Short mmCIF file of C-alpha atoms in Angstrom, two decimals:
data_model
loop_
_atom_site.label_atom_id
_atom_site.label_comp_id
_atom_site.label_asym_id
_atom_site.label_seq_id
_atom_site.Cartn_x
_atom_site.Cartn_y
_atom_site.Cartn_z
CA MET X 254 -4.51 -47.48 -8.05
CA ARG X 255 -6.82 -46.36 -10.79
CA GLN X 256 -9.32 -45.15 -8.24
CA LYS X 257 -6.66 -43.02 -6.63
CA LEU X 258 -5.43 -41.58 -9.88
CA LEU X 259 -8.81 -40.59 -11.24
CA PRO X 260 -9.51 -37.71 -8.88
CA ILE X 261 -5.97 -36.46 -9.37
CA ILE X 262 -6.37 -36.49 -13.12
CA THR X 263 -9.71 -34.73 -12.82
CA ALA X 264 -8.18 -32.11 -10.56
CA LEU X 265 -5.33 -31.57 -12.97
CA ALA X 266 -7.71 -31.22 -15.85
CA ILE X 267 -9.73 -28.64 -13.96
CA LEU X 268 -6.62 -26.78 -12.87
CA SER X 269 -5.09 -26.63 -16.29
CA GLY X 270 -8.41 -26.08 -18.01
CA LEU X 271 -9.60 -23.17 -15.91
CA PRO X 272 -6.94 -20.58 -16.64
CA MET X 273 -7.05 -21.48 -20.31
CA ALA X 274 -10.76 -20.89 -20.39
CA SER X 275 -10.63 -17.59 -18.49
CA ALA X 276 -7.39 -16.16 -19.88
CA ALA X 277 -7.91 -13.27 -22.21
CA SER X 278 -5.57 -12.77 -25.15
CA PRO X 279 -3.00 -9.97 -24.93
CA GLU X 280 -5.01 -8.11 -27.58
CA GLN X 281 -8.14 -8.30 -25.43
CA ASP X 282 -6.18 -7.21 -22.36
CA LEU X 283 -4.77 -4.26 -24.26
CA LYS X 284 -8.18 -3.04 -25.34
CA LYS X 285 -9.63 -3.39 -21.86
CA PHE X 286 -6.65 -1.69 -20.26
CA GLN X 287 -6.52 1.27 -22.59
CA ASN X 288 -10.30 1.74 -22.59
CA TYR X 289 -10.27 1.78 -18.81
CA PHE X 290 -7.97 4.80 -18.78
CA LYS X 291 -9.71 6.56 -21.64
CA LYS X 292 -12.94 6.25 -19.70
CA LYS X 293 -11.39 7.27 -16.40
CA PHE X 294 -9.81 10.36 -17.94
CA PRO X 295 -12.18 11.36 -20.75
CA LYS X 296 -10.59 14.79 -21.15
CA VAL X 297 -7.06 13.49 -21.65
CA LYS X 298 -6.06 13.17 -25.28
CA TRP X 299 -4.53 9.87 -26.30
CA GLU X 300 -0.95 11.05 -26.88
CA GLU X 301 -1.06 12.95 -23.59
CA PHE X 302 -0.92 9.68 -21.64
CA ALA X 303 2.76 9.54 -22.60
CA ASN X 304 3.28 12.48 -20.24
CA GLY X 305 2.36 10.36 -17.26
CA VAL X 306 1.10 12.14 -14.19
CA TYR X 307 1.30 15.51 -15.97
CA ALA X 308 -1.55 14.44 -18.19
CA VAL X 309 -3.80 14.41 -15.11
CA ASP X 310 -2.12 16.92 -12.79
CA PRO X 311 -2.52 20.50 -14.07
CA ILE X 312 -0.58 22.09 -11.21
CA GLY X 313 2.34 19.67 -11.42
CA ARG X 314 2.29 20.16 -15.15
CA GLU X 315 3.15 23.85 -14.92
CA ASN X 316 6.25 23.07 -12.92
CA TRP X 317 7.16 20.28 -15.26
CA GLU X 318 6.84 22.45 -18.34
CA ALA X 319 9.13 25.00 -16.71
CA ILE X 320 11.67 22.25 -15.98
CA GLU X 321 11.45 20.98 -19.54
CA GLU X 322 12.57 24.44 -20.79
CA PHE X 323 16.03 23.59 -19.51
CA PRO X 324 15.91 19.82 -19.29
CA PRO X 325 17.99 18.41 -16.44
CA TYR X 326 18.68 15.28 -18.51
CA GLU X 327 20.43 17.17 -21.29
CA PRO X 328 24.03 16.66 -20.11
CA PHE X 329 23.32 12.93 -19.93
CA ILE X 330 22.22 12.86 -23.56
CA ASP X 331 25.50 14.50 -24.51
CA GLU X 332 27.52 12.05 -22.46
CA GLY X 333 25.57 9.19 -24.02
CA GLU X 334 26.35 10.43 -27.49
CA GLU X 335 30.07 10.35 -26.66
CA MET X 336 29.69 6.82 -25.34
CA TRP X 337 27.86 5.77 -28.48
CA ASN X 338 30.59 7.12 -30.73
CA LYS X 339 33.60 5.97 -28.73
CA ALA X 340 35.23 2.75 -29.91
CA PHE X 341 35.52 -0.25 -27.59
CA ALA X 342 39.05 -1.49 -26.83
CA ASN X 343 38.69 -3.90 -29.73
CA GLY X 344 37.97 -1.03 -32.14
CA LYS X 345 34.28 -1.86 -32.56
CA HIS X 346 31.34 0.38 -31.70
CA TYR X 347 27.82 0.07 -30.37
CA LYS X 348 26.75 0.63 -33.94
CA ASP X 349 28.24 -2.78 -34.80
CA CYS X 350 25.77 -4.39 -32.39
CA PHE X 351 22.90 -2.08 -33.33
CA PRO X 352 23.16 -1.31 -37.03
CA ASP X 353 19.86 0.64 -36.92
CA GLY X 354 21.07 2.68 -33.96
CA PRO X 355 20.96 4.92 -32.16
CA ALA X 356 17.17 5.32 -32.63
CA ILE X 357 16.27 1.81 -31.47
CA ALA X 358 14.19 2.32 -28.31
CA ALA X 359 10.93 1.15 -29.91
CA LYS X 360 12.48 -2.23 -30.66
CA TYR X 361 12.54 -3.05 -26.96
CA PRO X 362 11.53 -4.89 -24.90
CA ARG X 363 11.27 -7.80 -27.28
CA TRP X 364 10.94 -11.55 -27.10
CA ASP X 365 14.20 -13.30 -28.02
CA LYS X 366 13.30 -16.74 -29.25
CA ALA X 367 16.88 -18.05 -29.30
CA LYS X 368 17.53 -16.98 -25.73
CA GLY X 369 13.99 -17.85 -24.63
CA MET X 370 13.64 -14.61 -22.68
CA VAL X 371 12.51 -11.00 -22.81
CA VAL X 372 15.40 -8.79 -23.87
CA THR X 373 15.25 -5.17 -22.77
CA LEU X 374 17.36 -2.35 -24.15
CA PRO X 375 19.70 -2.16 -21.12
CA LEU X 376 20.22 -5.92 -21.33
CA ALA X 377 20.95 -5.70 -25.05
CA ILE X 378 23.49 -2.93 -24.36
CA ASN X 379 25.34 -5.08 -21.86
CA ASN X 380 25.19 -8.11 -24.15
CA CYS X 381 26.89 -5.94 -26.75
CA ARG X 382 29.53 -4.79 -24.28
CA LYS X 383 30.26 -8.31 -23.10
CA ALA X 384 30.50 -9.60 -26.66
CA ASN X 385 33.13 -6.93 -27.26
CA GLY X 386 35.15 -7.64 -24.15
CA GLU X 387 33.87 -4.65 -22.19
CA LYS X 388 32.64 -4.71 -18.60
CA PRO X 389 28.84 -4.64 -18.28
CA LEU X 390 27.29 -1.44 -16.91
CA LYS X 391 25.19 -1.31 -13.75
CA TYR X 392 21.47 -1.55 -14.39
CA LYS X 393 19.99 1.03 -12.05
CA LYS X 394 22.34 3.97 -11.60
CA GLY X 395 25.31 5.34 -13.46
CA LYS X 396 26.59 5.48 -17.01
CA ILE X 397 24.05 3.18 -18.60
CA ASN X 398 21.55 5.99 -18.13
CA SER X 399 23.54 8.35 -20.30
CA LEU X 400 23.64 5.90 -23.16
CA LEU X 401 19.94 5.14 -22.68
CA ALA X 402 19.18 8.88 -22.58
CA TYR X 403 20.92 9.39 -25.93
CA ILE X 404 19.13 6.43 -27.51
CA ALA X 405 15.79 7.55 -26.06
CA PHE X 406 16.27 11.09 -27.33
CA GLN X 407 17.13 9.85 -30.80
CA SER X 408 14.05 7.59 -30.71
CA ARG X 409 11.58 10.32 -29.79
CA GLY X 410 8.40 10.14 -31.80
CA GLN X 411 8.64 6.41 -32.43
CA LYS X 412 5.60 4.53 -31.23
CA THR X 413 5.48 1.82 -28.60
CA HIS X 414 4.83 -1.43 -30.38
CA VAL X 415 5.73 -4.45 -28.32
CA VAL X 416 5.07 -7.74 -30.08
CA ILE X 417 4.10 -10.96 -28.39
CA PRO X 418 4.95 -13.49 -31.06
CA LYS X 419 2.40 -16.24 -31.55
CA ASP X 420 4.97 -18.81 -32.67
CA ASP X 421 6.53 -19.19 -29.24
CA PRO X 422 4.29 -20.03 -26.27
CA ARG X 423 7.07 -18.94 -23.92
CA ALA X 424 6.56 -15.35 -25.05
CA LEU X 425 2.93 -15.46 -23.96
CA GLU X 426 4.04 -17.07 -20.74
CA ALA X 427 6.45 -14.20 -20.05
CA TYR X 428 3.66 -11.73 -20.81
CA GLU X 429 1.29 -13.55 -18.45
CA LYS X 430 3.91 -13.57 -15.70
CA GLY X 431 4.41 -9.83 -16.06
CA LYS X 432 0.67 -9.31 -15.98
CA LYS X 433 0.28 -11.46 -12.87
CA PHE X 434 3.05 -9.47 -11.21
CA TYR X 435 1.25 -6.22 -11.92
CA PHE X 436 -1.94 -7.29 -10.17
CA THR X 437 -0.31 -9.14 -7.27
CA LYS X 438 -0.46 -7.57 -3.83
CA ARG X 439 2.95 -7.43 -2.29
CA GLY X 440 4.83 -6.36 0.81
CA GLN X 441 3.65 -5.52 4.29
CA LEU X 442 1.46 -2.71 2.97
CA ASN X 443 -0.25 -5.20 0.65
CA PHE X 444 -0.35 -3.05 -2.48
CA SER X 445 -0.34 -4.27 -6.05
CA CYS X 446 1.06 -2.04 -8.78
CA ALA X 447 -2.54 -1.78 -9.94
CA ASN X 448 -3.81 -0.56 -6.57
CA CYS X 449 -2.02 2.74 -7.10
CA HIS X 450 -1.73 3.08 -10.86
CA VAL X 451 -4.99 1.53 -12.10
CA GLN X 452 -7.52 1.62 -9.28
CA ASN X 453 -6.38 4.94 -7.83
CA ALA X 454 -4.73 6.66 -10.77
CA GLY X 455 -5.48 10.36 -10.52
CA ASN X 456 -6.14 10.18 -6.79
CA LYS X 457 -3.90 11.90 -4.30
CA ILE X 458 -1.69 9.95 -1.95
CA ARG X 459 -0.82 12.61 0.56
CA SER X 460 -0.03 15.55 -1.74
CA ASP X 461 1.10 13.48 -4.74
CA ILE X 462 -1.18 12.49 -7.58
CA LEU X 463 -0.87 8.85 -8.57
CA SER X 464 0.11 8.48 -12.22
CA PRO X 465 -1.88 6.28 -14.60
CA ALA X 466 -0.24 2.99 -15.62
CA LEU X 467 -0.95 3.82 -19.24
CA GLY X 468 2.12 5.71 -20.41
CA HIS X 469 4.42 4.53 -17.64
CA THR X 470 6.99 3.10 -20.04
CA THR X 471 7.35 5.83 -22.67
CA HIS X 472 9.94 8.11 -21.10
CA TRP X 473 12.92 6.14 -19.74
CA PRO X 474 15.48 6.82 -18.52
CA THR X 475 14.04 9.57 -16.36
CA TYR X 476 15.63 12.39 -14.43
CA ARG X 477 13.96 12.40 -11.04
CA SER X 478 14.43 15.40 -8.80
CA LYS X 479 14.20 12.96 -5.90
CA TRP X 480 17.21 11.07 -7.28
CA GLY X 481 19.03 14.16 -8.47
CA THR X 482 20.01 12.18 -11.55
CA VAL X 483 18.77 9.98 -14.36
CA GLY X 484 17.66 6.44 -13.51
CA THR X 485 16.34 3.37 -15.28
CA LEU X 486 12.85 1.90 -15.34
CA HIS X 487 14.04 -1.02 -13.23
CA ARG X 488 15.40 1.39 -10.65
CA ARG X 489 11.89 2.81 -10.45
CA PHE X 490 10.38 -0.67 -10.12
CA THR X 491 12.78 -1.27 -7.23
CA GLY X 492 11.63 1.93 -5.54
CA CYS X 493 7.97 1.03 -5.94
CA ASN X 494 8.48 -2.41 -4.42
CA LYS X 495 10.35 -0.90 -1.48
CA GLN X 496 7.60 1.62 -0.90
CA VAL X 497 5.06 -1.15 -0.41
CA ARG X 498 7.60 -2.79 1.91
CA ALA X 499 8.32 -5.73 -0.35
CA LYS X 500 11.83 -6.93 -1.06
CA PRO X 501 12.65 -5.65 -4.54
CA PHE X 502 13.76 -8.02 -7.28
CA LYS X 503 16.98 -7.80 -9.22
CA ALA X 504 17.18 -5.17 -11.93
CA GLN X 505 17.04 -6.99 -15.27
CA GLY X 506 16.06 -10.22 -13.51
CA GLU X 507 13.24 -12.26 -14.97
CA GLN X 508 10.49 -10.69 -12.84
CA TYR X 509 11.18 -7.11 -13.86
CA ARG X 510 11.88 -7.97 -17.50
CA ASP X 511 8.55 -9.78 -17.75
CA LEU X 512 6.90 -6.89 -15.95
CA GLU X 513 8.41 -4.44 -18.43
CA TYR X 514 7.20 -6.65 -21.27
CA PHE X 515 3.60 -6.58 -20.04
CA LEU X 516 3.60 -2.94 -19.01
CA THR X 517 5.15 -1.67 -22.24
CA TYR X 518 2.75 -3.77 -24.28
CA MET X 519 -0.13 -2.08 -22.44
CA SER X 520 1.13 1.27 -23.77
CA ASN X 521 1.30 0.09 -27.36
CA GLY X 522 0.52 2.97 -29.71
CA LEU X 523 1.81 5.72 -27.41
CA PRO X 524 4.71 7.83 -28.66
CA LEU X 525 8.13 7.42 -27.05
CA ASN X 526 9.21 10.65 -25.36
CA GLY X 527 12.26 9.80 -23.30
CA PRO X 528 14.32 10.81 -21.54
CA GLY X 529 11.80 12.16 -19.07
CA ALA X 530 11.80 14.50 -16.11
CA ARG X 531 9.76 13.79 -13.02
CA LYS X 532 9.49 14.82 -9.40
CA MET S 136 -18.64 -19.06 36.65
CA MET S 137 -16.74 -16.05 35.36
CA LYS S 138 -19.88 -13.95 35.44
CA ARG S 139 -20.59 -14.77 39.03
CA LYS S 140 -17.05 -13.95 40.00
CA SER S 141 -17.13 -10.56 38.34
CA ARG S 142 -20.44 -9.77 39.97
CA VAL S 143 -18.84 -10.47 43.31
CA LEU S 144 -15.99 -8.19 42.33
CA VAL S 145 -18.33 -5.39 41.35
CA THR S 146 -20.11 -5.62 44.63
CA ALA S 147 -16.84 -5.60 46.45
CA ALA S 148 -15.61 -2.62 44.49
CA GLY S 149 -18.88 -0.84 45.06
CA ALA S 150 -18.64 -1.42 48.76
CA ALA S 151 -15.10 -0.19 48.76
CA ALA S 152 -16.04 2.88 46.80
CA ILE S 153 -18.84 3.69 49.15
CA LEU S 154 -16.62 3.13 52.12
CA PHE S 155 -13.87 5.33 50.78
CA GLY S 156 -16.12 7.95 49.27
CA GLY S 157 -13.34 10.47 49.11
CA LEU S 158 -11.40 8.34 46.70
CA VAL S 159 -14.22 8.01 44.20
CA ILE S 160 -13.51 11.12 42.19
CA GLU S 161 -9.85 10.50 41.68
CA PRO S 162 -9.96 7.25 39.69
CA ALA S 163 -12.78 8.64 37.54
CA VAL S 164 -10.68 11.60 36.53
CA HIS S 165 -7.71 9.37 36.00
CA ASN S 166 -9.77 7.20 33.68
CA SER S 167 -10.99 9.99 31.39
CA ALA S 168 -7.47 11.40 31.21
CA HIS S 169 -6.34 7.97 30.12
CA ALA S 170 -8.96 7.80 27.34
CA GLU S 171 -7.93 11.22 26.13
CA SER S 172 -4.30 10.24 25.93
CA ALA S 173 -5.20 7.09 23.92
CA ALA S 174 -6.91 9.30 21.34
CA ASP S 175 -3.93 11.63 21.38
CA ALA S 176 -1.56 8.75 20.80
CA GLY S 177 -3.87 7.55 18.05
CA LYS S 178 -3.77 10.96 16.41
CA LYS S 179 0.00 10.87 16.30
CA ILE S 180 -0.07 7.43 14.69
CA ALA S 181 -2.72 8.51 12.17
CA PHE S 182 -0.56 11.44 11.07
CA SER S 183 2.80 9.66 11.12
CA ARG S 184 4.26 8.60 7.80
CA LYS S 185 5.99 5.55 9.25
CA LYS S 186 3.09 4.32 11.35
CA GLY S 187 -0.59 4.58 10.50
CA ASN S 188 -0.28 7.33 7.91
CA CYS S 189 -4.10 7.48 7.65
CA ILE S 190 -3.74 11.03 6.34
CA ALA S 191 -2.00 9.69 3.22
CA CYS S 192 -5.39 8.49 1.98
CA HIS S 193 -8.10 10.07 4.15
CA ILE S 194 -9.14 13.63 4.87
CA ILE S 195 -8.84 14.08 8.63
CA ALA S 196 -9.71 17.25 10.54
CA GLY S 197 -6.50 18.84 11.81
CA GLY S 198 -4.28 17.25 9.16
CA THR S 199 -2.68 18.98 6.18
CA SER S 200 -2.31 17.67 2.58
CA PRO S 201 -4.55 14.65 2.96
CA GLY S 202 -4.94 12.04 0.23
CA THR S 203 -8.15 11.34 -1.66
CA ILE S 204 -7.96 7.56 -1.91
CA GLY S 205 -10.22 6.64 1.01
CA PRO S 206 -13.37 8.34 2.26
CA PRO S 207 -12.97 11.36 4.59
CA LEU S 208 -12.89 10.34 8.23
CA VAL S 209 -15.89 12.27 9.50
CA GLY S 210 -18.95 11.36 11.54
CA MET S 211 -17.40 8.07 12.53
CA GLN S 212 -19.72 7.49 15.50
CA ALA S 213 -22.71 7.69 13.17
CA ARG S 214 -21.10 5.64 10.42
CA TYR S 215 -19.90 2.98 12.79
CA PRO S 216 -22.33 2.66 15.68
CA ASP S 217 -20.66 -0.68 16.24
CA LYS S 218 -17.10 0.26 17.06
CA SER S 219 -15.88 -3.30 16.59
CA LYS S 220 -16.79 -3.14 12.89
CA LEU S 221 -14.54 -0.14 12.43
CA ARG S 222 -11.78 -1.91 14.31
CA ALA S 223 -12.18 -4.92 12.03
CA GLN S 224 -11.92 -2.66 9.00
CA ILE S 225 -8.65 -1.19 10.27
CA TRP S 226 -7.36 -4.63 11.24
CA ASP S 227 -7.99 -6.17 7.81
CA ALA S 228 -9.87 -4.20 5.18
CA THR S 229 -9.35 -6.93 2.57
CA LYS S 230 -12.03 -8.99 4.34
CA ALA S 231 -14.64 -6.59 3.01
CA ASN S 232 -12.90 -5.94 -0.31
CA PRO S 233 -10.05 -8.20 -1.49
CA ILE S 234 -8.50 -5.53 -3.73
CA THR S 235 -8.84 -2.61 -1.38
CA MET S 236 -5.87 -0.26 -1.26
CA MET S 237 -6.15 -0.08 2.53
CA PRO S 238 -3.31 -1.98 4.18
CA PRO S 239 -4.32 -4.71 6.66
CA PHE S 240 -2.86 -2.91 9.68
CA GLY S 241 -3.56 -5.72 12.13
CA ARG S 242 -3.21 -8.82 9.97
CA HIS S 243 0.14 -7.67 8.60
CA LYS S 244 1.27 -6.29 11.95
CA ILE S 245 1.86 -2.81 10.61
CA LEU S 246 0.44 -1.54 13.89
CA SER S 247 0.28 -3.36 17.22
CA GLU S 248 -3.10 -4.21 18.75
CA LYS S 249 -2.58 -1.39 21.22
CA GLU S 250 -1.79 1.08 18.45
CA ILE S 251 -4.93 0.01 16.60
CA ASP S 252 -6.97 0.67 19.72
CA GLN S 253 -5.39 4.09 19.99
CA VAL S 254 -6.11 4.92 16.34
CA LEU S 255 -9.65 3.68 16.87
CA ALA S 256 -10.05 5.90 19.93
CA PHE S 257 -8.86 8.87 17.87
CA ILE S 258 -11.00 8.15 14.83
CA MET S 259 -14.11 7.76 16.95
CA THR S 260 -13.67 11.38 18.04
CA LEU S 261 -13.96 12.54 14.41
CA MET F 121 -28.66 12.86 41.59
CA LEU F 122 -28.42 10.98 38.33
CA LYS F 123 -25.02 12.46 37.73
CA GLY F 124 -23.82 11.17 41.04
CA LYS F 125 -25.02 7.67 40.22
CA LYS F 126 -23.22 7.72 36.90
CA MET F 127 -20.08 8.93 38.57
CA LEU F 128 -20.28 6.14 41.08
CA ALA F 129 -20.75 3.57 38.34
CA LEU F 130 -17.76 4.95 36.49
CA ALA F 131 -15.75 4.85 39.63
CA PHE F 132 -16.56 1.18 40.20
CA VAL F 133 -15.50 0.32 36.72
CA SER F 134 -12.33 2.30 36.88
CA LEU F 135 -11.47 0.81 40.23
CA ILE F 136 -11.81 -2.64 38.77
CA ILE F 137 -9.81 -1.73 35.71
CA THR F 138 -7.07 -0.15 37.75
CA GLY F 139 -7.01 -3.17 40.02
CA CYS F 140 -6.76 -5.58 37.11
CA ALA F 141 -4.15 -3.50 35.37
CA THR F 142 -1.98 -3.46 38.43
CA ALA F 143 -2.28 -7.21 38.73
CA THR F 144 -1.22 -7.89 35.14
CA THR F 145 1.61 -5.42 35.25
CA SER F 146 3.09 -6.99 38.30
CA THR F 147 2.95 -10.52 36.89
CA GLU F 148 4.33 -9.28 33.59
CA SER F 149 7.21 -7.55 35.22
CA LYS F 150 7.92 -10.66 37.25
CA GLN F 151 8.03 -12.69 34.06
CA MET F 152 10.28 -10.15 32.42
CA ALA F 153 12.62 -10.17 35.37
CA ALA F 154 12.78 -13.95 35.17
CA LYS F 155 13.52 -13.75 31.46
CA SER F 156 16.34 -11.27 31.71
CA ALA F 157 17.88 -13.25 34.53
CA LEU F 158 17.90 -16.22 32.21
CA SER F 159 19.39 -14.13 29.41
CA LYS F 160 22.23 -12.99 31.58
CA GLY F 161 22.75 -16.59 32.63
CA GLY F 162 23.72 -17.39 29.02
CA SER F 163 23.78 -20.84 27.46
CA ILE F 164 20.10 -21.84 27.36
CA ASP F 165 18.82 -18.61 25.95
CA ALA F 166 21.66 -18.04 23.52
CA ALA F 167 20.90 -21.41 21.99
CA ALA F 168 17.23 -20.49 21.81
CA VAL F 169 18.11 -17.23 20.09
CA LYS F 170 20.32 -19.05 17.61
CA GLN F 171 17.46 -21.40 16.91
CA ALA F 172 15.07 -18.49 16.47
CA ILE F 173 17.44 -16.86 13.98
CA ALA F 174 17.77 -20.13 12.09
CA ASP F 175 13.98 -20.42 12.02
CA ALA F 176 13.72 -16.86 10.73
CA LYS F 177 16.20 -17.58 7.96
CA ALA F 178 14.33 -20.71 6.92
CA ALA F 179 11.07 -18.78 6.86
CA GLN F 180 12.73 -16.00 4.86
CA LYS F 181 13.96 -18.50 2.29
CA LYS F 182 10.53 -20.04 2.02
CA ALA F 183 8.92 -16.63 1.46
CA ALA F 184 11.54 -15.69 -1.13
CA SER F 185 10.93 -18.97 -2.98
CA VAL F 186 7.40 -17.76 -3.80
CA GLU F 187 8.47 -14.13 -4.37
CA GLY F 188 6.81 -13.11 -1.13
CA GLU F 189 9.66 -11.72 0.95
CA TRP F 190 9.06 -8.42 2.69
CA ARG F 191 11.47 -5.51 2.66
CA ASP F 192 12.85 -5.49 6.17
CA VAL F 193 13.19 -9.19 6.97
CA GLY F 194 16.86 -9.35 5.98
CA LYS F 195 17.58 -6.24 8.03
CA PHE F 196 15.87 -7.73 11.11
CA ILE F 197 17.91 -10.92 10.83
CA LYS F 198 21.18 -9.00 10.50
CA LYS F 199 20.29 -6.88 13.50
CA ALA F 200 19.33 -9.98 15.47
CA GLU F 201 22.71 -11.54 14.73
CA LYS F 202 24.48 -8.37 15.81
CA ALA F 203 22.49 -8.22 19.03
CA LEU F 204 23.27 -11.87 19.71
CA LYS F 205 26.96 -11.18 19.29
CA LYS F 206 26.74 -8.30 21.74
CA GLY F 207 24.92 -10.54 24.20
CA ASP F 208 21.68 -8.57 23.98
CA LEU F 209 19.59 -11.71 23.82
CA ASP F 210 16.21 -10.13 24.41
CA THR F 211 16.62 -7.78 21.47
CA ALA F 212 18.00 -10.57 19.31
CA MET F 213 15.06 -12.83 20.15
CA LYS F 214 12.53 -10.09 19.45
CA LEU F 215 14.04 -9.30 16.05
CA ALA F 216 14.36 -12.94 15.05
CA LYS F 217 10.72 -13.54 15.90
CA LYS F 218 9.66 -10.47 13.95
CA ALA F 219 11.63 -11.66 10.94
CA ARG F 220 10.02 -15.09 11.13
CA VAL F 221 6.49 -13.79 11.58
CA GLN F 222 6.87 -11.32 8.69
CA SER F 223 8.27 -14.08 6.50
CA GLU F 224 5.35 -16.32 7.29
CA LEU F 225 2.93 -13.53 6.51
CA GLY F 226 4.73 -12.79 3.24
CA TYR F 227 4.60 -16.44 2.25
CA LYS F 228 0.91 -16.63 3.05
CA GLN F 229 0.23 -13.46 1.10
CA ALA F 230 2.12 -14.70 -1.97
CA MET F 231 0.36 -18.06 -1.96
CA GLU F 232 -3.03 -16.44 -1.60
CA GLN F 233 -2.26 -13.91 -4.36
CA ARG F 234 -1.11 -16.68 -6.69
CA LYS F 235 -4.65 -17.93 -6.62
CA SER F 236 -6.60 -14.71 -6.51
CA ALA F 237 -4.61 -11.92 -8.19
CA SER F 238 -5.99 -11.05 -11.59
CA MET F 239 -6.45 -8.17 -13.95
CA SER F 240 -10.21 -8.67 -14.12
CA LEU F 241 -10.57 -7.83 -10.42
CA TYR F 242 -9.27 -4.34 -11.20
CA ILE F 243 -10.60 -3.92 -14.72
CA PRO F 244 -13.78 -5.98 -15.02
#
């Protein structure tokens, strides 16, 4: 019996020991990640990374700047403001859930110790609605984007500062899961997120320039010409997964929330500039 | 065993060809036409978004708006004197580089074996 | 003179190839004919198709359990079920097999990536 157990115990020790020994801290990851992009794009100023592909695509940028003169997301901001100010059926407002609102975008995503999960802004909005007897909004398309657009607009200029609290190992676990997701090859085409947006950022895929991962999270919700409307970050995740021919995960499910947690953390220090406009 | 059999076959075919000299030209022409059409089929696959989509990442003569992710597909005969190595690269590029962007067209059955042969025939003309 | 020799050699080869090709095609078409006869016959093949669809679903579930499901597997299974209903057993079988094979590949990919995927491969 003991003879049989010993190799198992040894194997377990090696298995559990290895990742511990090789795992970098989030702070180390952050430095490595950001330095990688600074080195890859030495001419791009730090704040410029918040402009995504337009930081590295001078031709696309001209078009984009023209679009930003009359932003297509503007009506959504206005609609979101109405939503923010309108009372729920019970007479309460969003403000009762978010006393610091509406400029609260930089507070998310955040680790919620009581719930033991990453809470994103769209999730917090629906939690608020449910607590006040309102129907939750859909997470990819529709009205939630208007409210998010208003909040994002009010939060412009705030800086990304995601915190991975040290007092709860589950927060680090969620971060690690999101990180693993980012570098995992998926789908029939066998792409990881990093294949396109780290390894080949700045390269052309057909006639499109691949945007750098750094800055991916600063400008949501985003009006995409391809969508003809404003959509959420998780809608974009869904699209990316489909493009590599993987089955997408649920918007606001654990995988995408953890992914958002990791990816937003990687952009720590960049200014928030949502809502955005993209091709 | 197999070898001996095929040698017998060759001899037989040779004899037949000599006997029916008039027929010799026809199959030869047919064969080169066949090879040409494989390359043509391969070209279509290489330029098709839903199929090979090689142009998405590689510069290819005759294609517009190519990507810049992979190396330009030029001088393939010189770069791959051993055609089977190029085929292996198309079939599963992760063998040579585990984090390559290039999809494993054969291993993940993105293209059929026949389609890979056609793409190979096309690329070898570049 | 040399040209002629080369031509002859080519001709031999092509003759052999053509001969072989004809042989395979005819056996293949015989097999296909046998298959479709069976399909039209019904019971045996329909059961096999049902089994193939069940296998595909099991494989799909297994792939999903490790977050390795591919995009079109669900679509293939639905189409296979539709084809089965219409009595198009060959199409149903083909789709079910494709769904199973893709699921197995997705599972394999996910398990392999669990071990190997890491940030340091991309950013050393």
